[in-house]
Amino acid sequence: MKNRIIVVEGMDSSGKTSIAIPTISNYLEEQDIPKNLICVLPNQSDHKLAQTVKMIKGSEPESAEASFYLMYSYHIQLIHLIKKRYKQGYWVIVDRFIPSLIAYQVAHLSAIHGKQARATVVANKLSNDLESYKKIDLIIHLEITVTECLSRLSKKTNKDIIESRDYSYFKQVSDCYKLQFDPHDRGTHINGSFLNLDCRQPTMTPIKMKKILIKLLDKWFNFLKRQEVIF
């Protein structure tokens, strides 16, 4: 089967790195895809910004554009790496991509300016990268509430600048994610190349999350197999 690019999206502590990505990797191996052809690429451009600020022992850039382009530079590096690994024949799993960059930048710019930044303004700055967005085969969005996000972050030690943000910041991140995904496609189902996993229910345990994700991946994989037979 032809290799694919899978992006996992979601707010901090939604379960991307700890649950979703390992589940996807194991699933691909079970589909007879060699482990050495599965490549996981982390994209922590927001946290790398925080690490850079900590490294230079300074505060956040006063200029919104400065912080934007600092994060943007990490993002550009990621795009080149995705393309390189894909051309080499890898199945590429990406921990966040353009949707998160837009969502976190809207919240970040709003925090600096003290007023709501528009998602369209940020998206326009990324117009060239949006072409890369179209090449993604599957986007998996893990949806959690802002309250749950903050609750999980509160248990974390040594939080960085992003993880130390307040409710209003993450509320803007959450709202911007929702704006980017068609509201009619929300829910636990698959529609084309977008899969939304609703993790907002109190009963959503890691085990239940894995089971639902595997069922959805089964549907997607069967869809891919039918496509390859047709074409």
PDB file of C-alpha atoms in Angstrom:
ATOM      1  CA  MET A   1       0.000   0.000   0.000  1.00  0.00           C
ATOM      2  CA  LYS A   2       1.152   3.524  -0.827  1.00  0.00           C
ATOM      3  CA  ASN A   3       2.606   5.437   2.132  1.00  0.00           C
ATOM      4  CA  ARG A   4       0.532   8.203   3.730  1.00  0.00           C
ATOM      5  CA  ILE A   5       0.815  11.313   5.902  1.00  0.00           C
ATOM      6  CA  ILE A   6      -1.234  11.379   9.121  1.00  0.00           C
ATOM      7  CA  VAL A   7      -1.550  14.457  11.339  1.00  0.00           C
ATOM      8  CA  VAL A   8      -2.733  14.298  14.963  1.00  0.00           C
ATOM      9  CA  GLU A   9      -4.202  17.557  16.279  1.00  0.00           C
ATOM     10  CA  GLY A  10      -5.480  18.703  19.654  1.00  0.00           C
ATOM     11  CA  MET A  11      -4.866  20.979  22.589  1.00  0.00           C
ATOM     12  CA  ASP A  12      -2.214  20.349  25.229  1.00  0.00           C
ATOM     13  CA  SER A  13      -2.784  17.155  27.240  1.00  0.00           C
ATOM     14  CA  SER A  14      -5.443  15.857  24.837  1.00  0.00           C
ATOM     15  CA  GLY A  15      -3.626  12.532  24.495  1.00  0.00           C
ATOM     16  CA  LYS A  16      -1.826  13.023  21.191  1.00  0.00           C
ATOM     17  CA  THR A  17       1.645  11.910  22.245  1.00  0.00           C
ATOM     18  CA  SER A  18       0.733   9.534  25.061  1.00  0.00           C
ATOM     19  CA  ILE A  19      -2.223   7.688  23.487  1.00  0.00           C
ATOM     20  CA  ALA A  20      -3.083   8.507  19.864  1.00  0.00           C
ATOM     21  CA  ILE A  21       0.338   8.388  18.185  1.00  0.00           C
ATOM     22  CA  PRO A  22       1.470   5.101  19.841  1.00  0.00           C
ATOM     23  CA  THR A  23      -1.930   3.592  18.962  1.00  0.00           C
ATOM     24  CA  ILE A  24      -1.610   4.656  15.326  1.00  0.00           C
ATOM     25  CA  SER A  25       1.975   3.378  15.100  1.00  0.00           C
ATOM     26  CA  ASN A  26       1.002  -0.025  16.529  1.00  0.00           C
ATOM     27  CA  TYR A  27      -2.016  -0.173  14.236  1.00  0.00           C
ATOM     28  CA  LEU A  28       0.117   0.430  11.140  1.00  0.00           C
ATOM     29  CA  GLU A  29       2.476  -2.367  12.190  1.00  0.00           C
ATOM     30  CA  GLU A  30      -0.518  -4.691  12.534  1.00  0.00           C
ATOM     31  CA  GLN A  31      -1.403  -3.793   8.933  1.00  0.00           C
ATOM     32  CA  ASP A  32       1.964  -5.275   7.861  1.00  0.00           C
ATOM     33  CA  ILE A  33       3.682  -1.925   7.460  1.00  0.00           C
ATOM     34  CA  PRO A  34       7.339  -2.382   8.526  1.00  0.00           C
ATOM     35  CA  LYS A  35       8.243  -0.597  11.748  1.00  0.00           C
ATOM     36  CA  ASN A  36      11.297   0.942  10.093  1.00  0.00           C
ATOM     37  CA  LEU A  37       8.992   2.673   7.576  1.00  0.00           C
ATOM     38  CA  ILE A  38       6.893   4.416  10.233  1.00  0.00           C
ATOM     39  CA  CYS A  39       8.213   7.882  11.102  1.00  0.00           C
ATOM     40  CA  VAL A  40       6.818  10.021  13.935  1.00  0.00           C
ATOM     41  CA  LEU A  41       7.592  13.731  13.706  1.00  0.00           C
ATOM     42  CA  PRO A  42       6.927  15.966  16.719  1.00  0.00           C
ATOM     43  CA  ASN A  43       5.933  19.550  16.018  1.00  0.00           C
ATOM     44  CA  GLN A  44       6.203  21.544  19.213  1.00  0.00           C
ATOM     45  CA  SER A  45       6.789  24.948  17.634  1.00  0.00           C
ATOM     46  CA  ASP A  46       4.842  26.670  20.430  1.00  0.00           C
ATOM     47  CA  HIS A  47       6.860  24.929  23.127  1.00  0.00           C
ATOM     48  CA  LYS A  48      10.110  25.466  21.231  1.00  0.00           C
ATOM     49  CA  LEU A  49       9.329  29.169  21.350  1.00  0.00           C
ATOM     50  CA  ALA A  50       9.029  28.847  25.126  1.00  0.00           C
ATOM     51  CA  GLN A  51      12.296  26.889  25.273  1.00  0.00           C
ATOM     52  CA  THR A  52      14.080  29.528  23.191  1.00  0.00           C
ATOM     53  CA  VAL A  53      12.838  32.311  25.450  1.00  0.00           C
ATOM     54  CA  LYS A  54      13.982  30.349  28.512  1.00  0.00           C
ATOM     55  CA  MET A  55      17.366  29.696  26.918  1.00  0.00           C
ATOM     56  CA  ILE A  56      18.051  33.375  26.321  1.00  0.00           C
ATOM     57  CA  LYS A  57      16.685  34.156  29.811  1.00  0.00           C
ATOM     58  CA  GLY A  58      14.292  36.731  28.482  1.00  0.00           C
ATOM     59  CA  SER A  59      10.592  37.392  28.457  1.00  0.00           C
ATOM     60  CA  GLU A  60       8.253  36.747  25.577  1.00  0.00           C
ATOM     61  CA  PRO A  61       8.931  38.912  22.508  1.00  0.00           C
ATOM     62  CA  GLU A  62       7.040  42.172  22.783  1.00  0.00           C
ATOM     63  CA  SER A  63       6.525  42.146  19.041  1.00  0.00           C
ATOM     64  CA  ALA A  64       3.706  39.837  17.923  1.00  0.00           C
ATOM     65  CA  GLU A  65       5.436  39.445  14.563  1.00  0.00           C
ATOM     66  CA  ALA A  66       8.689  38.396  16.230  1.00  0.00           C
ATOM     67  CA  SER A  67       7.010  35.591  18.143  1.00  0.00           C
ATOM     68  CA  PHE A  68       5.009  34.589  15.086  1.00  0.00           C
ATOM     69  CA  TYR A  69       8.043  34.224  12.835  1.00  0.00           C
ATOM     70  CA  LEU A  70      10.042  32.447  15.528  1.00  0.00           C
ATOM     71  CA  MET A  71       7.346  29.775  15.702  1.00  0.00           C
ATOM     72  CA  TYR A  72       6.959  29.892  11.936  1.00  0.00           C
ATOM     73  CA  SER A  73      10.631  29.036  11.420  1.00  0.00           C
ATOM     74  CA  TYR A  74      10.210  25.756  13.328  1.00  0.00           C
ATOM     75  CA  HIS A  75       7.121  25.057  11.262  1.00  0.00           C
ATOM     76  CA  ILE A  76       8.972  25.528   7.956  1.00  0.00           C
ATOM     77  CA  GLN A  77      11.625  23.048   9.109  1.00  0.00           C
ATOM     78  CA  LEU A  78       8.869  20.544   9.841  1.00  0.00           C
ATOM     79  CA  ILE A  79       7.351  20.902   6.352  1.00  0.00           C
ATOM     80  CA  HIS A  80      10.694  20.126   4.721  1.00  0.00           C
ATOM     81  CA  LEU A  81      11.159  17.100   6.986  1.00  0.00           C
ATOM     82  CA  ILE A  82       7.659  15.769   6.210  1.00  0.00           C
ATOM     83  CA  LYS A  83       8.289  16.046   2.468  1.00  0.00           C
ATOM     84  CA  LYS A  84      11.706  14.393   2.787  1.00  0.00           C
ATOM     85  CA  ARG A  85      10.464  11.418   4.817  1.00  0.00           C
ATOM     86  CA  TYR A  86       7.414  10.963   2.588  1.00  0.00           C
ATOM     87  CA  LYS A  87       9.540  10.874  -0.572  1.00  0.00           C
ATOM     88  CA  GLN A  88      11.750   8.272   1.137  1.00  0.00           C
ATOM     89  CA  GLY A  89       8.713   6.001   1.439  1.00  0.00           C
ATOM     90  CA  TYR A  90       7.872   6.482   5.115  1.00  0.00           C
ATOM     91  CA  TRP A  91       4.398   6.505   6.630  1.00  0.00           C
ATOM     92  CA  VAL A  92       4.640   9.883   8.388  1.00  0.00           C
ATOM     93  CA  ILE A  93       2.767  10.606  11.621  1.00  0.00           C
ATOM     94  CA  VAL A  94       2.940  14.289  12.594  1.00  0.00           C
ATOM     95  CA  ASP A  95       2.272  15.608  16.094  1.00  0.00           C
ATOM     96  CA  ARG A  96       0.453  18.828  15.109  1.00  0.00           C
ATOM     97  CA  PHE A  97       0.671  20.765  11.873  1.00  0.00           C
ATOM     98  CA  ILE A  98      -0.988  23.819  10.306  1.00  0.00           C
ATOM     99  CA  PRO A  99      -4.311  23.725  12.258  1.00  0.00           C
ATOM    100  CA  SER A 100      -2.482  23.980  15.586  1.00  0.00           C
ATOM    101  CA  LEU A 101      -0.123  26.670  14.319  1.00  0.00           C
ATOM    102  CA  ILE A 102      -3.139  28.792  13.349  1.00  0.00           C
ATOM    103  CA  ALA A 103      -5.040  28.036  16.578  1.00  0.00           C
ATOM    104  CA  TYR A 104      -2.130  28.796  18.909  1.00  0.00           C
ATOM    105  CA  GLN A 105      -1.038  31.862  16.958  1.00  0.00           C
ATOM    106  CA  VAL A 106      -4.521  33.393  17.184  1.00  0.00           C
ATOM    107  CA  ALA A 107      -4.445  32.897  20.956  1.00  0.00           C
ATOM    108  CA  HIS A 108      -0.833  34.070  21.211  1.00  0.00           C
ATOM    109  CA  LEU A 109      -1.361  37.253  19.175  1.00  0.00           C
ATOM    110  CA  SER A 110      -4.552  37.997  21.112  1.00  0.00           C
ATOM    111  CA  ALA A 111      -2.674  37.677  24.407  1.00  0.00           C
ATOM    112  CA  ILE A 112       0.026  40.107  23.252  1.00  0.00           C
ATOM    113  CA  HIS A 113      -2.339  42.685  21.711  1.00  0.00           C
ATOM    114  CA  GLY A 114      -4.974  42.374  24.424  1.00  0.00           C
ATOM    115  CA  LYS A 115      -7.700  41.819  21.851  1.00  0.00           C
ATOM    116  CA  GLN A 116      -9.007  39.025  19.690  1.00  0.00           C
ATOM    117  CA  ALA A 117      -6.847  38.261  16.661  1.00  0.00           C
ATOM    118  CA  ARG A 118      -8.622  36.985  13.581  1.00  0.00           C
ATOM    119  CA  ALA A 119      -7.912  33.472  12.350  1.00  0.00           C
ATOM    120  CA  THR A 120      -8.099  34.728   8.762  1.00  0.00           C
ATOM    121  CA  VAL A 121      -5.179  37.103   9.354  1.00  0.00           C
ATOM    122  CA  VAL A 122      -2.985  34.285  10.628  1.00  0.00           C
ATOM    123  CA  ALA A 123      -4.180  31.952   7.874  1.00  0.00           C
ATOM    124  CA  ASN A 124      -3.242  34.513   5.220  1.00  0.00           C
ATOM    125  CA  LYS A 125       0.326  34.542   6.526  1.00  0.00           C
ATOM    126  CA  LEU A 126       0.366  30.778   5.998  1.00  0.00           C
ATOM    127  CA  SER A 127      -1.176  30.825   2.514  1.00  0.00           C
ATOM    128  CA  ASN A 128       1.792  29.071   0.905  1.00  0.00           C
ATOM    129  CA  ASP A 129       1.843  26.370   3.553  1.00  0.00           C
ATOM    130  CA  LEU A 130      -1.859  25.687   3.082  1.00  0.00           C
ATOM    131  CA  GLU A 131      -0.910  23.978  -0.166  1.00  0.00           C
ATOM    132  CA  SER A 132       1.030  21.460   1.927  1.00  0.00           C
ATOM    133  CA  TYR A 133      -2.083  21.065   4.095  1.00  0.00           C
ATOM    134  CA  LYS A 134      -3.930  19.626   1.069  1.00  0.00           C
ATOM    135  CA  LYS A 135      -1.384  16.822   0.767  1.00  0.00           C
ATOM    136  CA  ILE A 136      -2.258  15.391   4.188  1.00  0.00           C
ATOM    137  CA  ASP A 137      -4.054  12.045   3.895  1.00  0.00           C
ATOM    138  CA  LEU A 138      -5.692  12.015   7.322  1.00  0.00           C
ATOM    139  CA  ILE A 139      -6.167  14.566  10.106  1.00  0.00           C
ATOM    140  CA  ILE A 140      -7.159  13.217  13.522  1.00  0.00           C
ATOM    141  CA  HIS A 141      -8.449  15.811  15.961  1.00  0.00           C
ATOM    142  CA  LEU A 142      -8.642  14.898  19.657  1.00  0.00           C
ATOM    143  CA  GLU A 143     -11.260  17.171  21.180  1.00  0.00           C
ATOM    144  CA  ILE A 144     -11.237  17.904  24.895  1.00  0.00           C
ATOM    145  CA  THR A 145     -12.752  20.707  26.936  1.00  0.00           C
ATOM    146  CA  VAL A 146     -10.689  23.672  28.067  1.00  0.00           C
ATOM    147  CA  THR A 147     -11.464  22.764  31.682  1.00  0.00           C
ATOM    148  CA  GLU A 148     -10.098  19.241  31.208  1.00  0.00           C
ATOM    149  CA  CYS A 149      -7.039  20.611  29.405  1.00  0.00           C
ATOM    150  CA  LEU A 150      -6.220  22.910  32.333  1.00  0.00           C
ATOM    151  CA  SER A 151      -6.959  20.184  34.865  1.00  0.00           C
ATOM    152  CA  ARG A 152      -4.418  17.858  33.247  1.00  0.00           C
ATOM    153  CA  LEU A 153      -1.853  20.637  32.893  1.00  0.00           C
ATOM    154  CA  SER A 154      -2.227  21.536  36.571  1.00  0.00           C
ATOM    155  CA  LYS A 155      -0.786  18.134  37.450  1.00  0.00           C
ATOM    156  CA  LYS A 156       2.299  18.722  35.346  1.00  0.00           C
ATOM    157  CA  THR A 157       5.535  19.968  36.880  1.00  0.00           C
ATOM    158  CA  ASN A 158       7.973  22.357  35.184  1.00  0.00           C
ATOM    159  CA  LYS A 159       5.365  23.821  32.850  1.00  0.00           C
ATOM    160  CA  ASP A 160       6.603  26.103  30.088  1.00  0.00           C
ATOM    161  CA  ILE A 161       5.143  29.481  29.056  1.00  0.00           C
ATOM    162  CA  ILE A 162       2.447  27.969  26.845  1.00  0.00           C
ATOM    163  CA  GLU A 163       1.369  25.369  29.380  1.00  0.00           C
ATOM    164  CA  SER A 164       1.100  28.073  32.052  1.00  0.00           C
ATOM    165  CA  ARG A 165      -1.523  30.057  30.133  1.00  0.00           C
ATOM    166  CA  ASP A 166      -4.952  30.760  31.593  1.00  0.00           C
ATOM    167  CA  TYR A 167      -8.492  29.739  30.647  1.00  0.00           C
ATOM    168  CA  SER A 168      -9.079  32.586  28.186  1.00  0.00           C
ATOM    169  CA  TYR A 169      -5.946  31.647  26.207  1.00  0.00           C
ATOM    170  CA  PHE A 170      -6.901  27.985  25.786  1.00  0.00           C
ATOM    171  CA  LYS A 171     -10.528  28.953  25.125  1.00  0.00           C
ATOM    172  CA  GLN A 172      -9.309  30.890  22.074  1.00  0.00           C
ATOM    173  CA  VAL A 173      -7.206  27.913  20.994  1.00  0.00           C
ATOM    174  CA  SER A 174     -10.238  25.632  21.322  1.00  0.00           C
ATOM    175  CA  ASP A 175     -12.535  28.029  19.455  1.00  0.00           C
ATOM    176  CA  CYS A 176     -10.039  28.405  16.627  1.00  0.00           C
ATOM    177  CA  TYR A 177      -9.768  24.628  16.218  1.00  0.00           C
ATOM    178  CA  LYS A 178     -13.557  24.482  15.916  1.00  0.00           C
ATOM    179  CA  LEU A 179     -13.567  27.227  13.282  1.00  0.00           C
ATOM    180  CA  GLN A 180     -11.091  25.302  11.126  1.00  0.00           C
ATOM    181  CA  PHE A 181     -13.087  22.083  11.097  1.00  0.00           C
ATOM    182  CA  ASP A 182     -16.528  21.869   9.523  1.00  0.00           C
ATOM    183  CA  PRO A 183     -19.042  21.779  12.415  1.00  0.00           C
ATOM    184  CA  HIS A 184     -21.161  19.318  10.430  1.00  0.00           C
ATOM    185  CA  ASP A 185     -18.284  16.835  10.464  1.00  0.00           C
ATOM    186  CA  ARG A 186     -17.892  16.816  14.224  1.00  0.00           C
ATOM    187  CA  GLY A 187     -18.443  13.641  16.219  1.00  0.00           C
ATOM    188  CA  THR A 188     -16.957  10.193  16.412  1.00  0.00           C
ATOM    189  CA  HIS A 189     -16.933   9.292  12.734  1.00  0.00           C
ATOM    190  CA  ILE A 190     -14.785   9.525   9.648  1.00  0.00           C
ATOM    191  CA  ASN A 191     -15.558  11.807   6.746  1.00  0.00           C
ATOM    192  CA  GLY A 192     -13.074  11.889   3.883  1.00  0.00           C
ATOM    193  CA  SER A 193      -9.672  12.737   5.331  1.00  0.00           C
ATOM    194  CA  PHE A 194     -10.875  14.186   8.649  1.00  0.00           C
ATOM    195  CA  LEU A 195     -11.542  12.243  11.824  1.00  0.00           C
ATOM    196  CA  ASN A 196     -12.776  13.932  14.996  1.00  0.00           C
ATOM    197  CA  LEU A 197     -12.482  11.947  18.211  1.00  0.00           C
ATOM    198  CA  ASP A 198     -14.762  13.464  20.834  1.00  0.00           C
ATOM    199  CA  CYS A 199     -12.956  13.024  24.152  1.00  0.00           C
ATOM    200  CA  ARG A 200     -15.154  15.440  26.091  1.00  0.00           C
ATOM    201  CA  GLN A 201     -17.226  12.791  27.828  1.00  0.00           C
ATOM    202  CA  PRO A 202     -16.268  12.144  31.477  1.00  0.00           C
ATOM    203  CA  THR A 203     -16.380   8.412  30.719  1.00  0.00           C
ATOM    204  CA  MET A 204     -13.659   8.655  28.034  1.00  0.00           C
ATOM    205  CA  THR A 205     -10.791   6.624  29.475  1.00  0.00           C
ATOM    206  CA  PRO A 206      -7.472   5.994  27.686  1.00  0.00           C
ATOM    207  CA  ILE A 207      -8.543   2.385  26.986  1.00  0.00           C
ATOM    208  CA  LYS A 208     -11.879   3.481  25.512  1.00  0.00           C
ATOM    209  CA  MET A 209     -10.117   6.156  23.477  1.00  0.00           C
ATOM    210  CA  LYS A 210      -7.761   3.562  21.974  1.00  0.00           C
ATOM    211  CA  LYS A 211     -10.641   1.237  21.071  1.00  0.00           C
ATOM    212  CA  ILE A 212     -12.605   3.989  19.324  1.00  0.00           C
ATOM    213  CA  LEU A 213      -9.502   5.182  17.488  1.00  0.00           C
ATOM    214  CA  ILE A 214      -8.727   1.663  16.239  1.00  0.00           C
ATOM    215  CA  LYS A 215     -12.305   1.254  14.928  1.00  0.00           C
ATOM    216  CA  LEU A 216     -12.028   4.534  13.059  1.00  0.00           C
ATOM    217  CA  LEU A 217      -8.638   3.583  11.649  1.00  0.00           C
ATOM    218  CA  ASP A 218     -10.188   0.315  10.442  1.00  0.00           C
ATOM    219  CA  LYS A 219     -12.787   2.283   8.490  1.00  0.00           C
ATOM    220  CA  TRP A 220     -10.117   4.557   7.024  1.00  0.00           C
ATOM    221  CA  PHE A 221      -7.865   1.670   6.051  1.00  0.00           C
ATOM    222  CA  ASN A 222     -10.742  -0.153   4.352  1.00  0.00           C
ATOM    223  CA  PHE A 223     -11.477   3.070   2.482  1.00  0.00           C
ATOM    224  CA  LEU A 224      -7.838   3.225   1.305  1.00  0.00           C
ATOM    225  CA  LYS A 225      -7.918  -0.402   0.178  1.00  0.00           C
ATOM    226  CA  ARG A 226     -11.088   0.171  -1.869  1.00  0.00           C
ATOM    227  CA  GLN A 227      -9.470   3.221  -3.456  1.00  0.00           C
ATOM    228  CA  GLU A 228      -6.396   1.259  -4.495  1.00  0.00           C
ATOM    229  CA  VAL A 229      -8.563  -1.472  -6.030  1.00  0.00           C
ATOM    230  CA  ILE A 230     -10.537   1.114  -8.031  1.00  0.00           C
ATOM    231  CA  PHE A 231      -7.498   3.010  -9.279  1.00  0.00           C
TER     232      PHE A 231
END
